[in-house]
Structures are given as C-alpha cells and as structure tokens.
Tab-separated table of C-alpha atoms in Angstrom:
chain	number	residue	atom	x	y	z
A	676	MET	CA	-59.350	-30.044	-66.296
A	677	ILE	CA	-56.642	-28.740	-68.597
A	678	GLN	CA	-54.818	-25.747	-67.231
A	679	LYS	CA	-53.070	-23.719	-69.903
A	680	THR	CA	-51.712	-20.216	-69.998
A	681	SER	CA	-51.970	-18.051	-73.111
A	682	LEU	CA	-49.358	-18.629	-75.810
A	683	THR	CA	-47.855	-15.155	-75.461
A	684	ALA	CA	-44.551	-13.696	-74.251
A	685	THR	CA	-42.515	-16.821	-73.484
A	686	ARG	CA	-45.209	-19.006	-75.080
A	687	ARG	CA	-45.185	-21.189	-72.001
A	688	THR	CA	-47.928	-23.748	-71.421
A	689	VAL	CA	-48.541	-26.082	-68.537
A	690	ILE	CA	-50.922	-29.025	-68.899
A	691	LYS	CA	-52.547	-31.211	-66.328
A	692	ALA	CA	-55.130	-33.812	-67.236
A	693	ALA	CA	-58.787	-33.956	-66.386
A	694	GLY	CA	-59.384	-35.547	-63.071
A	695	ALA	CA	-55.784	-35.113	-61.912
A	696	ALA	CA	-56.778	-33.916	-58.449
A	697	ALA	CA	-59.130	-36.840	-57.898
A	698	PHE	CA	-56.503	-39.245	-59.199
A	699	VAL	CA	-53.843	-37.922	-56.814
A	700	ALA	CA	-56.225	-37.928	-53.852
A	701	ALA	CA	-56.967	-41.599	-54.411
A	702	MET	CA	-53.281	-42.563	-54.411
A	703	PRO	CA	-51.468	-43.800	-51.305
A	704	SER	CA	-49.673	-41.018	-49.408
A	705	VAL	CA	-46.280	-42.646	-50.018
A	706	LEU	CA	-46.862	-42.611	-53.782
A	707	ARG	CA	-48.205	-39.045	-53.720
A	708	ALA	CA	-44.985	-37.883	-52.138
A	709	GLN	CA	-42.773	-39.649	-54.653
A	710	ASP	CA	-41.245	-36.778	-56.601
A	711	GLY	CA	-44.539	-35.179	-57.700
A	712	PRO	CA	-45.303	-34.750	-61.413
A	713	ILE	CA	-43.015	-35.845	-64.228
A	714	HIS	CA	-41.803	-32.754	-66.114
A	715	LEU	CA	-41.547	-32.817	-69.917
A	716	GLY	CA	-40.794	-29.954	-72.297
A	717	ALA	CA	-42.181	-28.893	-75.685
A	718	LEU	CA	-39.964	-26.607	-77.787
A	719	ASN	CA	-41.720	-25.693	-81.017
A	720	PRO	CA	-41.717	-22.905	-83.651
A	721	LEU	CA	-44.837	-20.982	-82.657
A	722	THR	CA	-43.562	-17.950	-84.584
A	723	GLY	CA	-41.026	-17.271	-87.334
A	724	ALA	CA	-40.539	-19.364	-90.463
A	725	GLY	CA	-41.988	-22.443	-88.778
A	726	GLY	CA	-44.989	-20.607	-87.394
A	727	SER	CA	-47.341	-22.299	-89.851
A	728	TYR	CA	-46.634	-25.630	-88.160
A	729	GLY	CA	-45.627	-24.933	-84.569
A	730	PRO	CA	-49.057	-24.352	-82.992
A	731	SER	CA	-50.420	-27.615	-84.397
A	732	MET	CA	-47.247	-29.443	-83.353
A	733	ARG	CA	-47.717	-28.113	-79.820
A	734	LYS	CA	-51.376	-29.147	-79.752
A	735	ALA	CA	-50.410	-32.676	-80.812
A	736	ILE	CA	-48.006	-32.945	-77.867
A	737	GLU	CA	-50.565	-31.479	-75.480
A	738	HIS	CA	-53.137	-34.001	-76.665
A	739	GLY	CA	-50.737	-36.841	-75.964
A	740	VAL	CA	-50.099	-35.541	-72.449
A	741	ALA	CA	-53.831	-35.256	-71.775
A	742	LEU	CA	-54.378	-38.858	-72.905
A	743	ILE	CA	-51.536	-40.080	-70.711
A	744	ASN	CA	-52.804	-38.254	-67.643
A	745	ALA	CA	-56.370	-39.396	-68.246
A	746	ASN	CA	-55.063	-42.971	-68.235
A	747	GLY	CA	-53.142	-42.889	-64.967
A	748	GLY	CA	-50.126	-40.778	-65.912
A	749	LEU	CA	-46.671	-42.378	-65.902
A	750	LEU	CA	-45.365	-44.538	-63.072
A	751	GLY	CA	-48.352	-43.484	-60.995
A	752	ARG	CA	-47.517	-39.795	-61.430
A	753	GLN	CA	-49.125	-37.065	-63.513
A	754	VAL	CA	-47.226	-35.501	-66.413
A	755	GLU	CA	-46.706	-31.748	-66.482
A	756	LEU	CA	-45.771	-30.176	-69.797
A	757	SER	CA	-43.889	-26.891	-70.034
A	758	GLY	CA	-43.750	-25.269	-73.460
A	759	GLU	CA	-41.615	-22.606	-75.118
A	760	ASP	CA	-41.421	-20.920	-78.519
A	761	THR	CA	-38.189	-21.288	-80.527
A	762	GLN	CA	-39.253	-18.358	-82.751
A	763	THR	CA	-37.526	-20.467	-85.450
A	764	ASN	CA	-34.364	-18.765	-84.230
A	765	PRO	CA	-31.322	-20.622	-82.824
A	766	ASP	CA	-30.484	-17.999	-80.187
A	767	ALA	CA	-34.048	-17.762	-78.924
A	768	ALA	CA	-34.304	-21.553	-78.952
A	769	VAL	CA	-31.204	-21.977	-76.779
A	770	ARG	CA	-32.589	-19.500	-74.233
A	771	ALA	CA	-35.897	-21.352	-74.228
A	772	ALA	CA	-34.189	-24.717	-73.847
A	773	ARG	CA	-32.196	-23.408	-70.900
A	774	LYS	CA	-35.404	-22.321	-69.214
A	775	LEU	CA	-37.048	-25.698	-69.770
A	776	ILE	CA	-34.022	-27.547	-68.409
A	777	ASP	CA	-32.828	-25.255	-65.617
A	778	ALA	CA	-36.107	-23.780	-64.350
A	779	ASP	CA	-38.766	-26.317	-65.318
A	780	LYS	CA	-36.524	-29.351	-64.707
A	781	VAL	CA	-37.729	-31.317	-67.749
A	782	VAL	CA	-36.242	-34.727	-68.560
A	783	ALA	CA	-37.084	-34.480	-72.274
A	784	VAL	CA	-37.436	-31.694	-74.838
A	785	MET	CA	-39.747	-32.512	-77.742
A	786	GLY	CA	-40.390	-31.133	-81.194
A	787	THR	CA	-37.622	-28.796	-82.382
A	788	TRP	CA	-38.144	-27.722	-86.009
A	789	ALA	CA	-35.512	-26.307	-88.385
A	790	SER	CA	-32.060	-27.827	-88.559
A	791	SER	CA	-30.311	-24.682	-87.338
A	792	VAL	CA	-32.504	-24.646	-84.227
A	793	THR	CA	-31.941	-28.328	-83.416
A	794	THR	CA	-28.196	-27.947	-84.011
A	795	ALA	CA	-28.090	-25.116	-81.462
A	796	VAL	CA	-30.317	-26.812	-78.883
A	797	ALA	CA	-28.833	-30.330	-79.013
A	798	PRO	CA	-25.634	-29.553	-77.014
A	799	VAL	CA	-27.706	-27.889	-74.281
A	800	CYS	CA	-29.726	-31.097	-73.976
A	801	TRP	CA	-26.971	-33.703	-74.073
A	802	GLU	CA	-24.772	-31.757	-71.659
A	803	SER	CA	-27.695	-31.838	-69.201
A	804	LYS	CA	-28.560	-35.486	-69.989
A	805	VAL	CA	-31.967	-34.376	-71.241
A	806	PHE	CA	-33.439	-36.372	-74.119
A	807	LEU	CA	-34.250	-34.479	-77.336
A	808	THR	CA	-36.694	-35.430	-80.099
A	809	CYS	CA	-36.746	-33.357	-83.297
A	810	VAL	CA	-38.283	-33.043	-86.742
A	811	SER	CA	-35.155	-31.601	-88.415
A	812	GLY	CA	-33.583	-33.279	-91.437
A	813	SER	CA	-29.974	-32.142	-91.920
A	814	ASP	CA	-27.494	-35.038	-91.974
A	815	THR	CA	-25.204	-33.030	-89.706
A	816	ILE	CA	-27.560	-33.267	-86.714
A	817	THR	CA	-27.134	-36.941	-85.877
A	818	LEU	CA	-23.406	-36.657	-86.576
A	819	LEU	CA	-23.126	-34.386	-83.532
A	820	PRO	CA	-21.655	-36.037	-80.409
A	821	HIS	CA	-25.072	-36.281	-78.755
A	822	HIS	CA	-24.211	-39.517	-76.909
A	823	GLY	CA	-27.571	-41.083	-77.701
A	824	TYR	CA	-29.700	-38.299	-76.189
A	825	LEU	CA	-31.371	-37.548	-79.539
A	826	VAL	CA	-33.632	-39.155	-82.125
A	827	ARG	CA	-35.406	-37.603	-85.055
A	828	THR	CA	-38.593	-38.720	-86.758
A	829	GLN	CA	-37.954	-36.555	-89.831
A	830	PRO	CA	-36.037	-38.367	-92.607
A	831	ASN	CA	-32.470	-37.107	-92.934
A	832	SER	CA	-31.139	-35.276	-95.986
A	833	THR	CA	-29.721	-38.444	-97.500
A	834	LEU	CA	-33.090	-40.221	-97.525
A	835	GLN	CA	-35.022	-37.119	-98.599
A	836	MET	CA	-32.684	-36.396	-101.515
A	837	GLU	CA	-32.710	-40.030	-102.642
A	838	LYS	CA	-36.510	-39.846	-102.880
A	839	LEU	CA	-36.430	-36.407	-104.530
A	840	ALA	CA	-33.883	-37.490	-107.154
A	841	GLU	CA	-36.014	-40.515	-108.025
A	842	PHE	CA	-39.137	-38.362	-108.319
A	843	LEU	CA	-37.475	-35.702	-110.474
A	844	GLY	CA	-35.576	-38.034	-112.775
A	845	LYS	CA	-37.758	-41.133	-112.955
A	846	ASP	CA	-41.270	-39.737	-112.489
A	847	LEU	CA	-40.969	-36.277	-114.042
A	848	GLY	CA	-38.160	-36.871	-116.544
A	849	ALA	CA	-36.221	-33.777	-115.484
A	850	LYS	CA	-32.764	-33.631	-117.086
A	851	ARG	CA	-31.210	-30.408	-115.798
A	852	VAL	CA	-31.796	-29.462	-112.149
A	853	PHE	CA	-30.715	-26.251	-110.428
A	854	ILE	CA	-30.952	-25.589	-106.673
A	855	LEU	CA	-31.956	-22.177	-105.342
A	856	GLY	CA	-31.573	-22.613	-101.602
A	857	ALA	CA	-31.469	-20.689	-98.358
A	858	GLN	CA	-28.335	-20.650	-96.192
A	859	THR	CA	-29.162	-23.541	-93.825
A	860	PRO	CA	-27.352	-26.567	-92.348
A	861	PHE	CA	-28.982	-28.779	-94.999
A	862	ALA	CA	-28.005	-26.631	-98.021
A	863	LYS	CA	-24.644	-28.290	-98.735
A	864	PRO	CA	-25.686	-31.878	-97.827
A	865	ASN	CA	-28.703	-31.609	-100.144
A	866	GLU	CA	-26.516	-30.361	-102.994
A	867	GLU	CA	-24.032	-33.193	-102.484
A	868	ARG	CA	-26.750	-35.867	-102.356
A	869	LEU	CA	-28.546	-34.622	-105.469
A	870	THR	CA	-25.229	-34.426	-107.330
A	871	ALA	CA	-24.680	-38.116	-106.540
A	872	ASP	CA	-28.250	-39.381	-106.930
A	873	LEU	CA	-29.653	-37.589	-109.987
A	874	PRO	CA	-27.419	-39.409	-112.534
A	875	LYS	CA	-29.022	-42.707	-111.460
A	876	TYR	CA	-32.155	-41.491	-113.253
A	877	GLY	CA	-30.601	-39.840	-116.301
A	878	SER	CA	-30.547	-36.368	-114.772
A	879	GLU	CA	-27.855	-34.002	-113.487
A	880	LEU	CA	-27.403	-31.066	-111.151
A	881	VAL	CA	-26.340	-28.158	-113.357
A	882	GLY	CA	-25.815	-25.647	-110.566
A	883	ALA	CA	-26.626	-24.506	-107.047
A	884	LEU	CA	-26.823	-21.096	-105.437
A	885	VAL	CA	-27.177	-20.388	-101.713
A	886	TYR	CA	-28.891	-17.128	-100.733
A	887	ASP	CA	-29.552	-15.079	-97.612
A	888	LYS	CA	-33.119	-16.058	-96.713
A	889	ASP	CA	-33.886	-12.619	-95.249
A	890	LYS	CA	-33.563	-10.770	-98.551
A	891	THR	CA	-36.700	-9.196	-100.002
A	892	SER	CA	-35.877	-10.091	-103.604
A	893	PHE	CA	-34.024	-12.944	-105.276
A	894	ARG	CA	-34.207	-11.702	-108.845
A	895	SER	CA	-30.425	-11.611	-109.267
A	896	GLU	CA	-30.181	-15.212	-107.974
A	897	VAL	CA	-32.981	-16.240	-110.337
A	898	ASP	CA	-31.146	-14.678	-113.289
A	899	ILE	CA	-28.002	-16.654	-112.421
A	900	ALA	CA	-30.007	-19.880	-112.189
A	901	LEU	CA	-31.702	-19.338	-115.549
A	902	LYS	CA	-28.331	-18.946	-117.305
A	903	ALA	CA	-27.750	-22.654	-116.564
A	904	GLU	CA	-30.892	-23.451	-118.626
A	905	PRO	CA	-32.515	-25.773	-116.069
A	906	ASP	CA	-35.730	-27.633	-116.787
A	907	MET	CA	-36.337	-28.014	-113.037
A	908	ILE	CA	-35.564	-25.640	-110.164
A	909	TYR	CA	-35.495	-27.045	-106.634
A	910	MET	CA	-36.505	-24.283	-104.196
A	911	ASN	CA	-34.687	-25.460	-101.081
A	912	GLY	CA	-35.727	-23.019	-98.375
A	913	TYR	CA	-38.509	-22.098	-95.961
A	914	ALA	CA	-41.972	-20.708	-96.677
A	915	PRO	CA	-41.180	-16.950	-96.441
A	916	ASP	CA	-38.182	-17.001	-98.791
A	917	VAL	CA	-39.578	-19.668	-101.131
A	918	THR	CA	-42.672	-17.485	-101.585
A	919	VAL	CA	-40.441	-14.669	-102.829
A	920	VAL	CA	-38.497	-17.048	-105.104
A	921	ILE	CA	-41.753	-18.261	-106.651
A	922	LYS	CA	-42.816	-14.693	-107.431
A	923	ASP	CA	-39.425	-13.782	-108.904
A	924	LEU	CA	-39.375	-16.911	-111.074
A	925	PHE	CA	-42.822	-15.984	-112.398
A	926	LYS	CA	-41.751	-12.403	-113.123
A	927	SER	CA	-38.702	-13.691	-114.990
A	928	GLY	CA	-40.885	-15.631	-117.403
A	929	TYR	CA	-39.533	-19.028	-116.323
A	930	ASP	CA	-42.166	-21.602	-117.313
A	931	LYS	CA	-40.489	-24.935	-116.628
A	932	GLY	CA	-40.461	-27.191	-113.562
A	933	ARG	CA	-40.375	-26.067	-109.927
A	934	VAL	CA	-40.279	-28.266	-106.854
A	935	ALA	CA	-40.103	-27.598	-103.097
A	936	GLN	CA	-40.355	-29.392	-99.806
A	937	ALA	CA	-43.954	-29.348	-98.580
A	938	TYR	CA	-42.954	-27.499	-95.396
A	939	ALA	CA	-41.966	-24.555	-97.604
A	940	MET	CA	-44.954	-24.838	-99.935
A	941	ASN	CA	-48.139	-25.402	-97.964
A	942	GLN	CA	-51.758	-24.332	-98.359
A	943	LYS	CA	-51.149	-21.110	-96.436
A	944	VAL	CA	-48.489	-20.155	-98.997
A	945	LEU	CA	-50.865	-21.013	-101.841
A	946	ASP	CA	-53.636	-18.925	-100.347
A	947	ASN	CA	-51.349	-15.875	-100.519
A	948	LEU	CA	-50.293	-16.390	-104.136
A	949	PRO	CA	-52.273	-15.863	-107.341
A	950	ALA	CA	-53.226	-19.260	-108.769
A	951	GLU	CA	-51.283	-18.695	-112.000
A	952	VAL	CA	-48.077	-17.932	-110.064
A	953	ALA	CA	-48.017	-21.233	-108.156
A	954	ASN	CA	-49.695	-23.492	-110.688
A	955	GLY	CA	-47.635	-26.579	-111.561
A	956	ILE	CA	-45.271	-26.533	-108.557
A	957	TYR	CA	-44.434	-29.998	-107.224
A	958	THR	CA	-43.930	-30.817	-103.547
A	959	ILE	CA	-42.493	-33.732	-101.616
A	960	ALA	CA	-43.030	-34.596	-97.943
A	961	PRO	CA	-42.842	-37.537	-95.544
A	962	SER	CA	-46.257	-39.180	-95.441
A	963	PRO	CA	-47.985	-39.894	-92.121
A	964	ALA	CA	-49.539	-43.292	-91.417
A	965	VAL	CA	-53.067	-42.207	-92.298
A	966	GLY	CA	-54.516	-45.640	-91.534
A	967	SER	CA	-53.197	-45.817	-87.974
A	968	SER	CA	-55.371	-45.410	-84.887
A	969	ALA	CA	-53.039	-42.645	-83.667
A	970	TYR	CA	-53.599	-40.679	-86.883
A	971	LYS	CA	-57.374	-41.073	-86.620
A	972	ASP	CA	-57.374	-39.963	-82.999
A	973	LEU	CA	-55.193	-36.930	-83.754
A	974	SER	CA	-57.323	-36.107	-86.796
A	975	ASP	CA	-60.442	-36.075	-84.652
A	976	PHE	CA	-58.734	-33.904	-82.045
A	977	LEU	CA	-57.314	-31.350	-84.510
A	978	GLY	CA	-60.463	-31.334	-86.635
A	979	THR	CA	-58.764	-32.084	-89.948
A	980	ALA	CA	-58.386	-35.159	-92.112
A	981	ASP	CA	-55.100	-33.858	-93.563
A	982	ILE	CA	-52.589	-33.491	-90.719
A	983	ASP	CA	-49.151	-32.103	-91.518
A	984	PRO	CA	-46.255	-34.561	-91.013
A	985	TYR	CA	-44.704	-32.544	-88.179
A	986	SER	CA	-47.785	-32.693	-85.965
A	987	CYS	CA	-47.948	-36.445	-86.527
A	988	GLN	CA	-44.283	-36.695	-85.578
A	989	THR	CA	-44.613	-34.630	-82.406
A	990	ASN	CA	-47.615	-36.721	-81.415
A	991	ASP	CA	-45.262	-39.695	-81.697
A	992	HIS	CA	-42.587	-37.826	-79.727
A	993	ILE	CA	-44.736	-37.656	-76.607
A	994	ALA	CA	-45.765	-41.296	-77.063
A	995	LEU	CA	-42.167	-42.478	-77.461
A	996	VAL	CA	-40.910	-40.508	-74.467
A	997	ALA	CA	-43.810	-41.620	-72.267
A	998	LEU	CA	-43.598	-45.287	-73.205
A	999	ALA	CA	-39.821	-45.305	-72.684
A	1000	ILE	CA	-40.295	-43.847	-69.193
A	1001	GLU	CA	-43.010	-46.373	-68.351
A	1002	LYS	CA	-40.850	-49.213	-69.673
A	1003	ALA	CA	-37.825	-48.046	-67.676
A	1004	GLY	CA	-39.702	-47.432	-64.445
A	1005	GLU	CA	-37.797	-44.159	-64.167
A	1006	ALA	CA	-38.261	-40.608	-65.456
A	1007	SER	CA	-34.874	-39.365	-66.672
A	1008	GLY	CA	-33.040	-38.609	-69.883
A	1009	ASP	CA	-30.882	-41.695	-69.318
A	1010	ALA	CA	-33.953	-43.909	-68.898
A	1011	ILE	CA	-35.469	-42.606	-72.143
A	1012	ARG	CA	-32.186	-43.053	-74.011
A	1013	GLU	CA	-31.827	-46.645	-72.845
A	1014	ASN	CA	-35.424	-47.693	-73.530
A	1015	ILE	CA	-36.749	-45.770	-76.534
A	1016	ARG	CA	-35.737	-48.478	-79.008
A	1017	ALA	CA	-36.999	-51.230	-76.713
A	1018	ILE	CA	-40.540	-49.907	-77.123
A	1019	SER	CA	-40.390	-48.782	-80.773
A	1020	GLN	CA	-38.437	-51.402	-82.702
A	1021	ASN	CA	-38.970	-54.616	-80.827
A	1022	ALA	CA	-40.035	-57.105	-83.500
A	1023	ALA	CA	-41.107	-59.581	-80.836
A	1024	GLY	CA	-43.323	-57.034	-79.085
A	1025	GLU	CA	-47.052	-56.502	-79.444
A	1026	LYS	CA	-47.740	-53.886	-82.119
A	1027	VAL	CA	-49.363	-50.774	-80.642
A	1028	GLU	CA	-50.433	-47.686	-82.581
A	1029	ASN	CA	-51.090	-45.147	-79.846
A	1030	VAL	CA	-49.795	-44.222	-76.421
A	1031	VAL	CA	-52.834	-45.505	-74.515
A	1032	GLU	CA	-52.533	-48.975	-76.064
A	1033	GLY	CA	-48.821	-48.943	-75.279
A	1034	LEU	CA	-49.276	-48.006	-71.625
A	1035	LYS	CA	-51.909	-50.711	-71.110
A	1036	ALA	CA	-49.669	-53.345	-72.687
A	1037	LEU	CA	-46.618	-52.368	-70.638
A	1038	ARG	CA	-48.639	-52.398	-67.429
A	1039	ALA	CA	-49.793	-55.897	-68.318
A	1040	GLY	CA	-46.150	-56.964	-68.473
A	1041	LYS	CA	-46.009	-57.191	-72.278
A	1042	GLU	CA	-43.252	-56.166	-74.676
A	1043	ILE	CA	-44.390	-53.616	-77.282
A	1044	ASN	CA	-43.482	-52.372	-80.753
A	1045	TYR	CA	-44.803	-48.813	-81.184
A	1046	SER	CA	-45.746	-47.443	-84.624
A	1047	GLY	CA	-47.745	-44.247	-84.520
A	1048	ALA	CA	-49.272	-41.375	-86.462
A	1049	SER	CA	-46.092	-40.767	-88.476
A	1050	GLY	CA	-45.486	-44.474	-89.109
A	1051	PRO	CA	-42.833	-46.889	-87.814
A	1052	CYS	CA	-40.400	-45.341	-85.337
A	1053	ASP	CA	-37.285	-47.413	-85.984
A	1054	PHE	CA	-33.998	-45.588	-85.476
A	1055	THR	CA	-30.381	-46.157	-86.405
A	1056	ASP	CA	-27.705	-46.214	-83.722
A	1057	ILE	CA	-27.136	-42.476	-84.190
A	1058	GLY	CA	-30.842	-41.593	-84.063
A	1059	ASP	CA	-31.941	-41.357	-87.705
A	1060	ILE	CA	-35.352	-42.694	-88.700
A	1061	LEU	CA	-34.755	-45.752	-90.879
A	1062	ASP	CA	-37.464	-45.265	-93.484
A	1063	THR	CA	-40.843	-43.692	-94.188
A	1064	ASN	CA	-43.287	-43.177	-97.022
A	1065	PHE	CA	-43.309	-39.933	-99.009
A	1066	ARG	CA	-46.184	-38.021	-100.569
A	1067	TYR	CA	-45.750	-36.273	-103.932
A	1068	GLU	CA	-48.160	-33.525	-104.977
A	1069	ILE	CA	-48.717	-30.873	-107.628
A	1070	VAL	CA	-50.420	-27.490	-107.350
A	1071	GLU	CA	-53.492	-27.147	-109.539
A	1072	ALA	CA	-55.827	-24.145	-109.379
A	1073	GLY	CA	-54.607	-23.109	-105.947
A	1074	LYS	CA	-54.910	-26.559	-104.377
A	1075	PHE	CA	-52.675	-29.582	-103.890
A	1076	LYS	CA	-53.358	-32.729	-105.880
A	1077	THR	CA	-51.705	-35.937	-104.675
A	1078	LEU	CA	-49.778	-37.761	-107.389
A	1079	ARG	CA	-48.651	-40.765	-105.366
A	1080	VAL	CA	-47.617	-41.963	-101.912
A	1081	GLY	CA	-44.817	-44.442	-101.505
C-alpha cells in the first residue's frame, strides 16, 4: 500500500511500499528495532516556473522508492520519502529544506530544479552533512564549497553552451547571435561560454541583455536586441518569461532564428501560443537514454513514451542514493558521498540499468556500474556530469519535430 497525502499546503508526501507491514513483521525483532525506516527527501518545483516539470519529477522519485520497498527496502529497512515544494523560489526552498533536514531527518535531498534554488539549498545540505542531488546547470553550483555532498545529473553551462554553439553555428549556419536572458545564476556563464565557443563555427555573439523575469512585457529589450541585427536570438530564461519574449518578438516583426532550452519551451508553452507565433523555434535539451530498461519502466509508469529529461534524472537520483546506501551498508550523507561513484562509474562492475537490478547485484556481492533513465551517471570530482547526449528539435505546426540526437 502506498500512503500519500495530498500535494497541498507544504506539498509533503510520505511513501511506504506495498506489503511493508508484512515485510516488517517477518523480520527478526533485532532488525525491526534497528533505527526504523530510512528517511529520504524530495525537493521539487511543484509550483512556480518549474511547475510544468515538478509533479512528474516527484512521481519518478516516488516510483523508485516504491520499487525499492517492494524489493526488500535498503539494508533490511523500508524507505520513507518526505517531499516538499520549492515553489521555484530560493527562500521557500530553503525553508522546505530545513524542514526535511531538521524535522524529517532525511539523509539525502533529491531533485532541486533551477540554479538559484540549488544555490540557496546547497549550503543547508552540506552544513548538515546531507547529500544533495540536483538538475540545475549553472557552472557556479559545483564551484561552491559543498565538500562532496552534491552531484548533478544536468549538464553544466559549459557543456550545454558548447553543444548549443555547435548547433547554432555548424548545423544552422547562424552568424550573429544575441542573448535575451532572465536574471539567473547561469546568465553570465552562458554569455561567456557562447562568446568563446561561437567563433569556432564561424559565428559570433553580437550582444546580450539580462532582464527581470517578472516583467509583463519585454518589448523594450526586444527593440535593443534587434538593433544589433541578429540572425539568431537565444531566449535564455524560463517558460513564463520566454513565452512573453516569443510574443514580443512576433509583434516586432522579427522573422529570423529563435532558440531556447527545452525546459523553457515545452509542449505546454506551445499549446498556449498560436501556431504562427511559435513556428520555427529551435530547442535543445539533454536526451534521456530511451533504450534503457529504466526509461522503459518509467515510461510505463508515467504513461508516456516521451519523458522529460528532469523526470529521468530524478528517477536516477533515487537509484543512485539507494544503491550508494546499500553499497555502504549505512544510511547517511557521508555514506552516500563516499560510495556514489563506486556504484555509478565502476568500469569493472556489472552494468545495471535500474535500481532493482542494482540492489540484486549488490546483495549477491557484485560490483556494479549504474547507468539509468538519463544515461551514464559519471561525475567529475566536483560533482558535474561528465557527458550526455542532446536532443535538437524545431517547432512545426504547434508540435516538436526532432532534428537529431547526439
């Protein structure tokens, strides 16, 4: 039985797997008394700018917990998940993180979205020796003094901008690129990377303008951008503000290239725009490992063949945290920190593609190399994902058409 409260007010959820009571009753009394359930935390954007993704991200984590509990839990103990809503707001996220850590006693916090949110939450986690997994991309995040209590499955700004520059210059032949971007932690790093990378492909950054994302119109910013005579405008923000930028660009008569990150330009955005307004916009996004068993399982659970990258990543977050705990024989932030790479980038280990396979292998005394729904989970010393595939798409008649993956 899954016990879950409504996602209202604090957006708190608590999950226990089917058959948990029977499982506990069958355990020796000494083991039943050993610390009770293992507490993990989910901290996702159920509302705010990330609200299009947060509920699915949460469901992906919940599904992982249910699978773990249905297969014996961790270290002979059930896993209990406590969840909170970041509201895509740093202040709200810090309050929620404090609750997860201080009241719910979690050893890991999983799934923060938006670089400003992760930047605010990270110190709360490392100061408490709680492990943090995130899907935020700003280069500044892993440069924080997190002492190893953080990894991210989202490519950092450097990798994302390298791929974007190649796509714009090499694939699309853009020569003059202008950035219209929201005030975020990744605004400046993205500008710096594109300035350096675009010339490799015969292109250049001809200007950049950072705006207040809460404005209701960006027509003055659009007019400034158009004076630079760009043939490609990179809309570097979130869905609410990028939607307004798209409308203002259309009203201005601009008819050249537009590109955005897929998290800012998704099907929900398209459904709320006239087809002629969005037609021809390009998007770029990390590509999940669609051929993996973890992706197939999550696809069946969520009821869609096209899972967003963040839900795939959070599904891997719960797998990584769980397998690190099982490998360590201990449920703590320190244990996760010391073992997460041992189960995810061990070339000599048996390749496993989902958490159930991983748990079975570890219990059989095997070394493992986990690669899940989002792909390989190999991290640098500071916690950056090493590499991933990207998907490039174009909007045609109100729908996305994939151009290539690679």
